[in-house]
PDB file of C-alpha atoms in Angstrom:
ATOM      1  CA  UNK A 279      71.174 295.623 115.987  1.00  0.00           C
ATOM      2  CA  UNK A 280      73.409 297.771 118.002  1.00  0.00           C
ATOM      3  CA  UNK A 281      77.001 296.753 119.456  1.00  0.00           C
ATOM      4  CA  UNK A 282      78.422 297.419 122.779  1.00  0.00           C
ATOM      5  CA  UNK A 283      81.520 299.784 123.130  1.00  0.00           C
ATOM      6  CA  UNK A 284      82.977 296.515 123.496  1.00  0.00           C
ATOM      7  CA  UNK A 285      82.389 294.745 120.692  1.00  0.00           C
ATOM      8  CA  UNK A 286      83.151 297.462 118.517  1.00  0.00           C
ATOM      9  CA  UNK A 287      86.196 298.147 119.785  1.00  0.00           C
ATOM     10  CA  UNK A 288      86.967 294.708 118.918  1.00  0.00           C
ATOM     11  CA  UNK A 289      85.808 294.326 116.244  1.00  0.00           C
ATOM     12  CA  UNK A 290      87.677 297.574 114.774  1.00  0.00           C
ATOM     13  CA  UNK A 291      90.691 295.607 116.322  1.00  0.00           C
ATOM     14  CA  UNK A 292      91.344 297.774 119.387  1.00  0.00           C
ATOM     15  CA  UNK A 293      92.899 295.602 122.170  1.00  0.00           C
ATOM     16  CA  UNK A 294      90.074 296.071 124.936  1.00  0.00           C
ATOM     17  CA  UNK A 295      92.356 294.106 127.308  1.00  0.00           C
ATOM     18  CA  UNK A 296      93.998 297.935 127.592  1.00  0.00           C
ATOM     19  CA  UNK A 297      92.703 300.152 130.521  1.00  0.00           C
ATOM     20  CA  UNK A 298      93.157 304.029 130.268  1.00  0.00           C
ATOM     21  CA  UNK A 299      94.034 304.842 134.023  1.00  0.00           C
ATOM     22  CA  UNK A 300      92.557 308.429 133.128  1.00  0.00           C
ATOM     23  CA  UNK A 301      92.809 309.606 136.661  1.00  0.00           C
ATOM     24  CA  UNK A 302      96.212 310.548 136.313  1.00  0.00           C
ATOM     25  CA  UNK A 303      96.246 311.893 133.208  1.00  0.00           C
ATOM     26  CA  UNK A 304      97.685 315.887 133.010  1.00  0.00           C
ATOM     27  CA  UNK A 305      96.987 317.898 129.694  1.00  0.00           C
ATOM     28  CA  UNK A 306      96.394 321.220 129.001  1.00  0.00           C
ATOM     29  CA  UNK A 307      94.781 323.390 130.661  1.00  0.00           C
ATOM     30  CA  UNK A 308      95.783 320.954 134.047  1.00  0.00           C
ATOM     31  CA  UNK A 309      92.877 322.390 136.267  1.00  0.00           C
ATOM     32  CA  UNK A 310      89.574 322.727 135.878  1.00  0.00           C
ATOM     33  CA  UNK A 311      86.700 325.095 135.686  1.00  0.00           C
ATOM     34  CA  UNK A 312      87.129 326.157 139.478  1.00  0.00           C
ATOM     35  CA  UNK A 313      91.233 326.282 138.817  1.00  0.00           C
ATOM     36  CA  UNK A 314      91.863 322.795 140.675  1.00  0.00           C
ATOM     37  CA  UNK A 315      94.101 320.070 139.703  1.00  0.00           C
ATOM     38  CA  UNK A 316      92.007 317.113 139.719  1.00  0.00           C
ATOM     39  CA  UNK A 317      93.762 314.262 141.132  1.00  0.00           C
ATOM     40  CA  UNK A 318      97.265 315.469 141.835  1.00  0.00           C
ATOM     41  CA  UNK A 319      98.177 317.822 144.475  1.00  0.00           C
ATOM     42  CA  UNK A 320     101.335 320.130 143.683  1.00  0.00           C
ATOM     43  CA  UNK A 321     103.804 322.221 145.548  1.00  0.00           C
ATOM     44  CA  UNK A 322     106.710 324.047 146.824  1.00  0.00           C
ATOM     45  CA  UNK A 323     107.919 326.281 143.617  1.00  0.00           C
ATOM     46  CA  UNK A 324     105.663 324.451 141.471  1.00  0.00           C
ATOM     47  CA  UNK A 325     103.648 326.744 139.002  1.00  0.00           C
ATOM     48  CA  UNK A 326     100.442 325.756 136.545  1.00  0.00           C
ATOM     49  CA  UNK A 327     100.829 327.410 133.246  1.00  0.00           C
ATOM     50  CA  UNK A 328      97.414 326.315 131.969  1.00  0.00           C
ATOM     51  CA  UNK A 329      98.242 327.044 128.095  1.00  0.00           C
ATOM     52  CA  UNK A 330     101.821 325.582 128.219  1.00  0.00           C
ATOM     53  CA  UNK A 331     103.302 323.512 130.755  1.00  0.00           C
ATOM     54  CA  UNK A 332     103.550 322.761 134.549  1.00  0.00           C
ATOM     55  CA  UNK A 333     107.158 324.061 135.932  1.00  0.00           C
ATOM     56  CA  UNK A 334     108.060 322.784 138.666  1.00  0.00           C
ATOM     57  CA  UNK A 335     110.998 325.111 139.187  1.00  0.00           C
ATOM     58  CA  UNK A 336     111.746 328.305 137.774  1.00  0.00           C
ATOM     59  CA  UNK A 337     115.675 328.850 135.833  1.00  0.00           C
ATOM     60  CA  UNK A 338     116.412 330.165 139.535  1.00  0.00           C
ATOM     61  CA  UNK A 339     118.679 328.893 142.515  1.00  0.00           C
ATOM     62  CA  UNK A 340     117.770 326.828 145.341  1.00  0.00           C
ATOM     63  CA  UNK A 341     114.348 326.021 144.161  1.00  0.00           C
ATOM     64  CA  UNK A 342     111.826 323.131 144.770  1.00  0.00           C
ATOM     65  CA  UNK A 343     108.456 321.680 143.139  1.00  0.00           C
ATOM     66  CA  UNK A 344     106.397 318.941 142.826  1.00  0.00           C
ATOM     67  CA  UNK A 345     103.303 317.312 141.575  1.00  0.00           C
ATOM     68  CA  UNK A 346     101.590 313.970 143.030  1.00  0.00           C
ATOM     69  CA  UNK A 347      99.166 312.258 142.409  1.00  0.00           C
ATOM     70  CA  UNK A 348      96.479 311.643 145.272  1.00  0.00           C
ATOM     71  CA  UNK A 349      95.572 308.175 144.464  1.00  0.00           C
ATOM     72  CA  UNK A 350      97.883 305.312 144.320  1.00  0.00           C
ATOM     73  CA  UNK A 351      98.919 303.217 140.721  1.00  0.00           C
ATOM     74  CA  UNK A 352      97.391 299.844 140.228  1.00  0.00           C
ATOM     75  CA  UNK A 353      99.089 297.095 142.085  1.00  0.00           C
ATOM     76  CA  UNK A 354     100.030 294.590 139.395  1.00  0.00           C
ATOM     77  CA  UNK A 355     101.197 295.857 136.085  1.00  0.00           C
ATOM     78  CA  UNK A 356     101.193 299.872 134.822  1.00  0.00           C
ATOM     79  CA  UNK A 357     102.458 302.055 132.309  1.00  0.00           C
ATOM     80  CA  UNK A 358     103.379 305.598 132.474  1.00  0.00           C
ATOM     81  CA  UNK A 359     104.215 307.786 129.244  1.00  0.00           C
ATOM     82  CA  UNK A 360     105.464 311.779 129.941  1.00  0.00           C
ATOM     83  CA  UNK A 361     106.265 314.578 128.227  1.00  0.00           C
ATOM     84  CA  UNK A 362     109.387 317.195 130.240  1.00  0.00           C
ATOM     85  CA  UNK A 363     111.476 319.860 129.017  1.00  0.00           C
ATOM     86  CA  UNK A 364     114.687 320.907 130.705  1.00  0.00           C
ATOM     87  CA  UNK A 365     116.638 323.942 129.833  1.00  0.00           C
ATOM     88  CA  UNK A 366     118.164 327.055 130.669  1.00  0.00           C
ATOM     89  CA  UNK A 367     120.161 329.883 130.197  1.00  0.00           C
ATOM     90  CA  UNK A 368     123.239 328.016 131.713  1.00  0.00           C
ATOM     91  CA  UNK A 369     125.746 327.299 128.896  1.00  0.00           C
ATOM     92  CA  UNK A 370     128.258 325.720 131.008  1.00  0.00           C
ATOM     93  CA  UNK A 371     126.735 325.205 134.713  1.00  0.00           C
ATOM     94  CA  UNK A 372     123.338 324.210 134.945  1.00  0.00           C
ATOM     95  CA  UNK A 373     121.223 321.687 137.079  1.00  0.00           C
ATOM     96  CA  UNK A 374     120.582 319.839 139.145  1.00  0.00           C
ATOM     97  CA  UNK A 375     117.601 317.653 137.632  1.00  0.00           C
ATOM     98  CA  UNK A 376     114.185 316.087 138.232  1.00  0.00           C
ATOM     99  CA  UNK A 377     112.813 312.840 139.459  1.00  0.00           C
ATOM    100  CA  UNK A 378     109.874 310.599 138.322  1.00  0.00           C
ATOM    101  CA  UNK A 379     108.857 308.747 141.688  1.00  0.00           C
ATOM    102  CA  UNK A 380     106.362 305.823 142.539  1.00  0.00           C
ATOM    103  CA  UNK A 381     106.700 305.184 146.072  1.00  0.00           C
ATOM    104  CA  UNK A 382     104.756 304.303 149.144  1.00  0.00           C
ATOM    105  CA  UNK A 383     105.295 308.051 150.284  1.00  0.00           C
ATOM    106  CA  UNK A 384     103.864 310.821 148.630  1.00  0.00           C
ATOM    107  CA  UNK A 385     104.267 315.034 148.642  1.00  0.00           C
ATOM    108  CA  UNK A 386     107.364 314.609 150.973  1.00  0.00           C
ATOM    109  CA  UNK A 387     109.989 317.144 149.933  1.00  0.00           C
ATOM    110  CA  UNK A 388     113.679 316.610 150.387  1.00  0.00           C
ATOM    111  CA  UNK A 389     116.408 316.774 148.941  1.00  0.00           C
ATOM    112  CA  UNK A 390     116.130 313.869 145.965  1.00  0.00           C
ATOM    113  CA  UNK A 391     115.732 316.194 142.969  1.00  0.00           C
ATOM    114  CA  UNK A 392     112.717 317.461 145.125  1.00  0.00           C
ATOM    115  CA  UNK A 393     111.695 314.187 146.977  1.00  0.00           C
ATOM    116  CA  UNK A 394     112.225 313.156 150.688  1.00  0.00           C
ATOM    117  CA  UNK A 395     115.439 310.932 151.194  1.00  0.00           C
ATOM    118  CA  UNK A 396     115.265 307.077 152.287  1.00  0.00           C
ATOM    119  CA  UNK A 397     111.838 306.691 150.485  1.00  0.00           C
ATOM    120  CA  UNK A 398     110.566 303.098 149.311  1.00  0.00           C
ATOM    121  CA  UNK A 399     109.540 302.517 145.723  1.00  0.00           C
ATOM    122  CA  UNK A 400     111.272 303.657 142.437  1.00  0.00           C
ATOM    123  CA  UNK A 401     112.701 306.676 141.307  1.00  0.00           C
ATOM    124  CA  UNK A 402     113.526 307.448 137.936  1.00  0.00           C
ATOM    125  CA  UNK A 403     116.458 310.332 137.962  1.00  0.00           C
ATOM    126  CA  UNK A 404     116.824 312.890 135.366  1.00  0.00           C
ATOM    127  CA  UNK A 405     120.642 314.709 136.309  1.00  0.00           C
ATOM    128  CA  UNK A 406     121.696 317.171 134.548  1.00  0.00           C
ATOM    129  CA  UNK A 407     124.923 317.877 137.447  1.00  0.00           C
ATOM    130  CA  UNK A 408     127.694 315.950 137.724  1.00  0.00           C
ATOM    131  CA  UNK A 409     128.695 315.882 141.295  1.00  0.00           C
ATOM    132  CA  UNK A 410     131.904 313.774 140.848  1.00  0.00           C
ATOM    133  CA  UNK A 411     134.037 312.367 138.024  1.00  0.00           C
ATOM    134  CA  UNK A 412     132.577 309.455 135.977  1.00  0.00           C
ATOM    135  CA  UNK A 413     132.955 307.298 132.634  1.00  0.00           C
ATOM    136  CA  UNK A 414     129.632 308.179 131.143  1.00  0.00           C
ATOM    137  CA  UNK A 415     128.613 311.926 130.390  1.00  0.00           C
ATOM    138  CA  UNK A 416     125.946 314.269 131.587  1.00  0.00           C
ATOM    139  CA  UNK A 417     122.706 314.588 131.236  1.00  0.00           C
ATOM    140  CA  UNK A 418     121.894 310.873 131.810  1.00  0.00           C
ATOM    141  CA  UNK A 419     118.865 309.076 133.214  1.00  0.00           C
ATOM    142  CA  UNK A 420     119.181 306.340 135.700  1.00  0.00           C
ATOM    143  CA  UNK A 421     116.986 304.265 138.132  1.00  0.00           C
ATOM    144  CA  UNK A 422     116.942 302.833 141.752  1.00  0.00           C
ATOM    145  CA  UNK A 423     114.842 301.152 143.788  1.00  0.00           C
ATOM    146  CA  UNK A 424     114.702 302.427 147.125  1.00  0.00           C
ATOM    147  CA  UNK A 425     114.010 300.411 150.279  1.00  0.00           C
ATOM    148  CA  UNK A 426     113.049 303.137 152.693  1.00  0.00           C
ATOM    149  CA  UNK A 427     116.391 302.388 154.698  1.00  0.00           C
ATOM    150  CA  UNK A 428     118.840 303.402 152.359  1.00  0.00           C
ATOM    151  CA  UNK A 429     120.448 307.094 151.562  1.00  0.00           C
ATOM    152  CA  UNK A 430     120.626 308.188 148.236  1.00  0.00           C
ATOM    153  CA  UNK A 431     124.293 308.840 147.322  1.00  0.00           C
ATOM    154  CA  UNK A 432     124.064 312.361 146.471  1.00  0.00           C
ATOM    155  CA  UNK A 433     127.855 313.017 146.679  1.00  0.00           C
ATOM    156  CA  UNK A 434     128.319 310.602 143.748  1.00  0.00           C
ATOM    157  CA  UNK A 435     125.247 311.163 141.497  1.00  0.00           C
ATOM    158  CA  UNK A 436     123.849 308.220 142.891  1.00  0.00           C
ATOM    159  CA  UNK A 437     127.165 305.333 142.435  1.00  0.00           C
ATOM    160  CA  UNK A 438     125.500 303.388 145.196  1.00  0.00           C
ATOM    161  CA  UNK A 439     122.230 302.998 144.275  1.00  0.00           C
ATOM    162  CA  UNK A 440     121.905 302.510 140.717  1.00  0.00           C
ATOM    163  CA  UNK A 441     119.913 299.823 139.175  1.00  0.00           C
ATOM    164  CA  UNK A 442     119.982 300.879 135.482  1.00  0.00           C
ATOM    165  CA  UNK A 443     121.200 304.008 133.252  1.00  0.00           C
ATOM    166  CA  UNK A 444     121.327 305.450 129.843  1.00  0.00           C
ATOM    167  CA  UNK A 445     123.199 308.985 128.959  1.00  0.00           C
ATOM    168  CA  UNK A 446     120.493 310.988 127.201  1.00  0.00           C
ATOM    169  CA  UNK A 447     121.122 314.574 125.921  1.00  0.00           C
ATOM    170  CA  UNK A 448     117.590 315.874 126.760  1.00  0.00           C
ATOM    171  CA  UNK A 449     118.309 319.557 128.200  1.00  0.00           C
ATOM    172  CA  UNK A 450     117.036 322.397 126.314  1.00  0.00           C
ATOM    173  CA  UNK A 451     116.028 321.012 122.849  1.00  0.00           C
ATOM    174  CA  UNK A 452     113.248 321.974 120.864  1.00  0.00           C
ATOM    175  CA  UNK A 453     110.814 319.524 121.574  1.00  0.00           C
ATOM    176  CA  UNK A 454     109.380 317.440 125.018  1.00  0.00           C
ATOM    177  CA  UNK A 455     111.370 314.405 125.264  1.00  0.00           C
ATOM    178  CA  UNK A 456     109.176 311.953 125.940  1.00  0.00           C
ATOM    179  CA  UNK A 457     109.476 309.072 128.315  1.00  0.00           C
ATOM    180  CA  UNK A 458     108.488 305.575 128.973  1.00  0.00           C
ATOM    181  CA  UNK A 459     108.281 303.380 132.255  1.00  0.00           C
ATOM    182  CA  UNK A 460     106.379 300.059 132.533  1.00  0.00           C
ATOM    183  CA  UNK A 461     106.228 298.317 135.586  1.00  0.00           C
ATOM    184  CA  UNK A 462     105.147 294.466 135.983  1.00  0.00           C
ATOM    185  CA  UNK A 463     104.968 292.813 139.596  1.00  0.00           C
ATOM    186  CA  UNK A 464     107.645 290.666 140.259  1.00  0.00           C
ATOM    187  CA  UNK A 465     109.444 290.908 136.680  1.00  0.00           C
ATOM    188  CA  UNK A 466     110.616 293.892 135.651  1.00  0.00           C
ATOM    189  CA  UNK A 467     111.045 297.933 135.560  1.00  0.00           C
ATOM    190  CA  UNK A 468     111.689 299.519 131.560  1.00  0.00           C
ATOM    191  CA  UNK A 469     112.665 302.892 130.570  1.00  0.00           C
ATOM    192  CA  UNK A 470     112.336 303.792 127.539  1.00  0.00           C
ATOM    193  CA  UNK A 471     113.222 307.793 126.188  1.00  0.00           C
ATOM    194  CA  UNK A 472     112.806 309.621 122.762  1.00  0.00           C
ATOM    195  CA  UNK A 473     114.349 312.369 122.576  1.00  0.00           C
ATOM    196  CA  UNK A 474     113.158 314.067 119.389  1.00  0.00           C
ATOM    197  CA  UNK A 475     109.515 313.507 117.793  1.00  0.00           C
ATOM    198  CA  UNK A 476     110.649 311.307 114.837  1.00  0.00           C
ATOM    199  CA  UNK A 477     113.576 309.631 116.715  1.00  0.00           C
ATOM    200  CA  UNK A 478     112.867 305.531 117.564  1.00  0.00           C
ATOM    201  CA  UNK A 479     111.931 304.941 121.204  1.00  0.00           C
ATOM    202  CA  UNK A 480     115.475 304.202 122.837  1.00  0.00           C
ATOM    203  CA  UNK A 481     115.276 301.044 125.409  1.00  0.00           C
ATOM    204  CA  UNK A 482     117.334 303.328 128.253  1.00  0.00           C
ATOM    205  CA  UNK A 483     117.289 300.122 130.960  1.00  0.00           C
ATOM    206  CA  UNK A 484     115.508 297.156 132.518  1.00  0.00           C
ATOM    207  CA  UNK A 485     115.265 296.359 136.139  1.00  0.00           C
ATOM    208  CA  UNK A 486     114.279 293.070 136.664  1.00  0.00           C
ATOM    209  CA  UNK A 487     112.773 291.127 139.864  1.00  0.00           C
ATOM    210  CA  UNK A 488     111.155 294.010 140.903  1.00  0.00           C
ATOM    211  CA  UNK A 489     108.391 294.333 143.458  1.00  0.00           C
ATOM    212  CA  UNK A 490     107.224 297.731 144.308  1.00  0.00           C
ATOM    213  CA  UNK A 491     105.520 298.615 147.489  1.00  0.00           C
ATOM    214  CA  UNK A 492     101.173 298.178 146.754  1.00  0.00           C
ATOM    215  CA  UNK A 493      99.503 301.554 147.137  1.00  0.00           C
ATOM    216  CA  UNK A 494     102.235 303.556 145.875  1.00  0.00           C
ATOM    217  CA  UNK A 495     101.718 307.540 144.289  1.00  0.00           C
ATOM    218  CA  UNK A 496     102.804 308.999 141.048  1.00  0.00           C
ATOM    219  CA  UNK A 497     104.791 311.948 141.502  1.00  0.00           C
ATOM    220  CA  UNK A 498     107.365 314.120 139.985  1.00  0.00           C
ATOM    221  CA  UNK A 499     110.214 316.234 141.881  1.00  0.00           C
ATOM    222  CA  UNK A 500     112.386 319.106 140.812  1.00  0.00           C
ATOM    223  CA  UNK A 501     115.668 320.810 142.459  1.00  0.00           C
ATOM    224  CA  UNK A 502     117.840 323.514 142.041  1.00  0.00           C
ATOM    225  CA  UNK A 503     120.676 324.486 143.977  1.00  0.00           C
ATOM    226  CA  UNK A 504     123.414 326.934 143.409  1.00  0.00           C
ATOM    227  CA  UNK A 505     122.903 326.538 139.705  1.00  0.00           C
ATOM    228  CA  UNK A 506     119.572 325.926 137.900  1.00  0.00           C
ATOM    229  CA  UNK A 507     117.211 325.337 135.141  1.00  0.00           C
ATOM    230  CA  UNK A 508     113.052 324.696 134.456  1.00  0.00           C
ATOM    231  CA  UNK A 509     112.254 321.757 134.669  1.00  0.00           C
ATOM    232  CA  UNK A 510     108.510 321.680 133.089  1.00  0.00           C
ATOM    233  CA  UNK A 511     105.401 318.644 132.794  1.00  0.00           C
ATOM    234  CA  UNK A 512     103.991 318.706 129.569  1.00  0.00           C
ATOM    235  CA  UNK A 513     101.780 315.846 129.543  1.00  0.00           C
ATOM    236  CA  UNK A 514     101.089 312.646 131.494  1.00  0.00           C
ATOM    237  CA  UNK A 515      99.232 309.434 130.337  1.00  0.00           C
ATOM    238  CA  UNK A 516      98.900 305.664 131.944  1.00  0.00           C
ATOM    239  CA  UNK A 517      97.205 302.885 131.151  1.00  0.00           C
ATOM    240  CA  UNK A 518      97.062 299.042 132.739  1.00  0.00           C
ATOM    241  CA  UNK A 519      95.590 295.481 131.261  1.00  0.00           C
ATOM    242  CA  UNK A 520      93.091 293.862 133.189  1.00  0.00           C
ATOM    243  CA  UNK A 521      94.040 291.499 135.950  1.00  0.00           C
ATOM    244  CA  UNK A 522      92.900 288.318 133.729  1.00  0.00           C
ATOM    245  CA  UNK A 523      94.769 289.323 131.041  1.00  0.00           C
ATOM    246  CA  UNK A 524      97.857 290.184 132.041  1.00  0.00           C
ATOM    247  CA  UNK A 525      98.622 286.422 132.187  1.00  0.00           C
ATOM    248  CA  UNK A 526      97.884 285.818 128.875  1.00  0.00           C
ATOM    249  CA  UNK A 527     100.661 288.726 127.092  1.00  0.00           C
ATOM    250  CA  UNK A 528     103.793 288.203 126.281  1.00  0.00           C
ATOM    251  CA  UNK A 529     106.325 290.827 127.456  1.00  0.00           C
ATOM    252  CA  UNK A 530     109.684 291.699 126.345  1.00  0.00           C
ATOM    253  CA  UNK A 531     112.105 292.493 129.305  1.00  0.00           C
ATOM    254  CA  UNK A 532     114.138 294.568 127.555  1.00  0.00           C
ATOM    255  CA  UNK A 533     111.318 296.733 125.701  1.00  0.00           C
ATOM    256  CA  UNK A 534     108.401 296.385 128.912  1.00  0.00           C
ATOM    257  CA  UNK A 535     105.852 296.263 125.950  1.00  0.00           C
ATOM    258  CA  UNK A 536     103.094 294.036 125.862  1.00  0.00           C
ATOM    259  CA  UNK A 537     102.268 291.786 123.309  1.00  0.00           C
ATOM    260  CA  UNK A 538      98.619 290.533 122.850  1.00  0.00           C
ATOM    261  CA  UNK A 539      98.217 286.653 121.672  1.00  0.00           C
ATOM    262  CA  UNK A 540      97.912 286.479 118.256  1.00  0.00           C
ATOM    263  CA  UNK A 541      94.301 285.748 116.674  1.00  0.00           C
ATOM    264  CA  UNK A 542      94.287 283.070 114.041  1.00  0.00           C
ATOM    265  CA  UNK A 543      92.179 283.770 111.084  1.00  0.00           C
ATOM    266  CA  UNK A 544      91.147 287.313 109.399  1.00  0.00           C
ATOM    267  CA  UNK A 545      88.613 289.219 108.149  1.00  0.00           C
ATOM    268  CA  UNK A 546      87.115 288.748 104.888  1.00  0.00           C
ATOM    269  CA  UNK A 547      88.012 292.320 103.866  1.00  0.00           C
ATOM    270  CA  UNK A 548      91.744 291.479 105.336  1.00  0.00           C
ATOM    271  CA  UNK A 549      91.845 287.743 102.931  1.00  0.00           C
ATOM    272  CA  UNK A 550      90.084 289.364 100.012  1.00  0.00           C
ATOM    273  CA  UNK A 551      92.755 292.832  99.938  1.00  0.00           C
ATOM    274  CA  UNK A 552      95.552 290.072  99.873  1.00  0.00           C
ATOM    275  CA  UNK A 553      94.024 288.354  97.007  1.00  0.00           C
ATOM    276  CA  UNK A 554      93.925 291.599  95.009  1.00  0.00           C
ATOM    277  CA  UNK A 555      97.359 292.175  96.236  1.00  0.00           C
ATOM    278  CA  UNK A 556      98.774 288.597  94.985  1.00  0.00           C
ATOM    279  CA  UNK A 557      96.959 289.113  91.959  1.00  0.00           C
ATOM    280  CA  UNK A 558      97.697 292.695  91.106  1.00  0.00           C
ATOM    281  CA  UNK A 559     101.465 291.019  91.855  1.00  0.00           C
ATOM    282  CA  UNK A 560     100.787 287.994  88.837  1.00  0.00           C
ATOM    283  CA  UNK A 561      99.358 290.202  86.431  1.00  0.00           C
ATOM    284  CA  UNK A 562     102.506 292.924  86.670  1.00  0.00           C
ATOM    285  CA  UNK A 563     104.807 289.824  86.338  1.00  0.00           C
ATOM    286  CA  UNK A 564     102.584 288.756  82.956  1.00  0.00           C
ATOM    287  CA  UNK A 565     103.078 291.928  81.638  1.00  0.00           C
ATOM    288  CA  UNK A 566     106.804 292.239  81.848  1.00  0.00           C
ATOM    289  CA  UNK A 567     106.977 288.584  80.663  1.00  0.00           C
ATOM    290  CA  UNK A 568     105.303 289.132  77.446  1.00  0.00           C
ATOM    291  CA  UNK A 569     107.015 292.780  77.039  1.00  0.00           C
ATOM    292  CA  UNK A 570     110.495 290.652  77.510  1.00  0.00           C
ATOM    293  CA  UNK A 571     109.641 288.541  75.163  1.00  0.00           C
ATOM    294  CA  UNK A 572     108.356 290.771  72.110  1.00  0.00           C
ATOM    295  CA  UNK A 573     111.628 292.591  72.618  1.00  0.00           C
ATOM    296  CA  UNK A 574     114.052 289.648  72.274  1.00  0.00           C
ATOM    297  CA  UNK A 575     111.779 288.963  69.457  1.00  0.00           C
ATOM    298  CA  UNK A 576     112.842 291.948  67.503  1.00  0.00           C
ATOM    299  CA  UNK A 577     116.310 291.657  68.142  1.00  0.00           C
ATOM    300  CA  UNK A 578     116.624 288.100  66.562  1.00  0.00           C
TER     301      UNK A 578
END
């Protein structure tokens, strides 16, 4: 008798409590067969390479781009993973950075690594420019909340408003760094970043009591100014549990990772490998026992 999609999934012990939010997915080639970006608009200096990457600006002065998505992120509980890669010719002076935004405001430029000043919802800062002197170095990621009344404090790489930060030396290496944000209602931001493909996720920060505005849009910003860099979208996944579920996880506020509740029991193929296991274990042991013993034999 046939199994639903469900059942099989479940039984091949896939956690079907996991949504795919493939809407606002970008991978190569980005657009489709009539050259259209489904579901995201983009913008300004913005450019669709469809066998590489979408660069949002060019290594070029006093550029601007952006991509965004046209529908908002669930409500309740969502996680976003990204691929960027940032780099230049600048050896010295290079900048200024890129933003990951979910806000209530969407394709607004200004002058937020890209995005519109005073908007409401989270950005996620990439800097690459350090606009005054501090104790941590640059590039660095950090994270604010914004309320739709307050500036950004550009003068200060963002002093005033910062919720959470990690220094993160992403600019022009080999690979994407990829990036990690998970958002839960009420509890928490996380940020997680890894920088090179065989590097551990690194837990970058945690906002906690957060509350995001409902209906907010995906988007990412870039900026140049007087100095510059690409600043390029590799790839973009999310995913979300289902609204009965999300009750029922556990969730780590300094790693924003879900944990399912466990399932007593196992699988007969699961008990019976262990057995073979324990026993492969015993007969080893037996084996070195009587080998042990033969030997002392000798010597005596």
């Amino acid at each position: 008798m046939a199994t639903s999609p469900v059942a099989h999934a479940k039984a091949s012990g896939i956690d079907t409590n996991v949504h795919s939010l493939r809407g606002f997915t970008l991978e190569l080639p980005y657009v489709d067969e009539g050259f259209q970006m489904r579901n995201y608009d983009y913008g300004g200096d913005a450019i669709v390479n469809t066998l590489s990457h979408i660069r949002l600006t060019p290594d070029s002065p006093s550029r601007m781009g952006w991509v965004w998505s046209t529908t908002p992120l669930p409500d309740d509980y969502w996680k976003v993973e990204f691929e960027i890669k940032v780099g230049g010719k600048g050896g010295y002076l290079y900048g200024d950075g890129m933003g990951f935004f979910v806000t209530k405001e969407r394709a607004s430029p200004g002058p937020v690594f890209g995005n519109r000043d005073y908007f409401h919802g989270l950005g996620v800062l990439f800097d690459t420019y350090p606009n005054g002197k501090h104790d941590f170095s640059t590039p660095f990621v950090m994270g604010m909340i914004g309320d739709g009344k307050t500036a950004y404090d550009g003068a200060h790489d963002g002093d005033a408003n910062r919720r959470g930060m990690c220094e993160a030396y992403f600019r022009n290496l080999k690979s994407p760094t990829k990036v990690s944000v998970t958002y839960y209602k009420g509890r928490f931001v996380n940020v997680q970043i890894q920088l090179q493909p065989k590097d551990q996720w690194m837990n970058c920060f945690t906002i906690t009591n957060v509350t995001l505005p409902d209906g907010s849009y995906l988007g990412f910003t870039a900026l140049t100014g007087d100095i510059s860099d690409n600043h390029d979208i590799i790839s973009v996944r999310a995913e979300t549990l289902r609204a009965e579920a999300l009750e029922n996880y556990n969730f780590s506020p300094d790693m924003g990772i879900p944990v399912a509740p466990k399932i007593s029991g196992g699988t007969f193929f699961g008990t019976f490998f262990k057995f073979l296991l324990f026993a492969g274990v015993c007969a080893g042991a037996y084996v070195g026992y009587k080998k042990y013993s033969t030997e002392s034999a000798r010597r005596f």
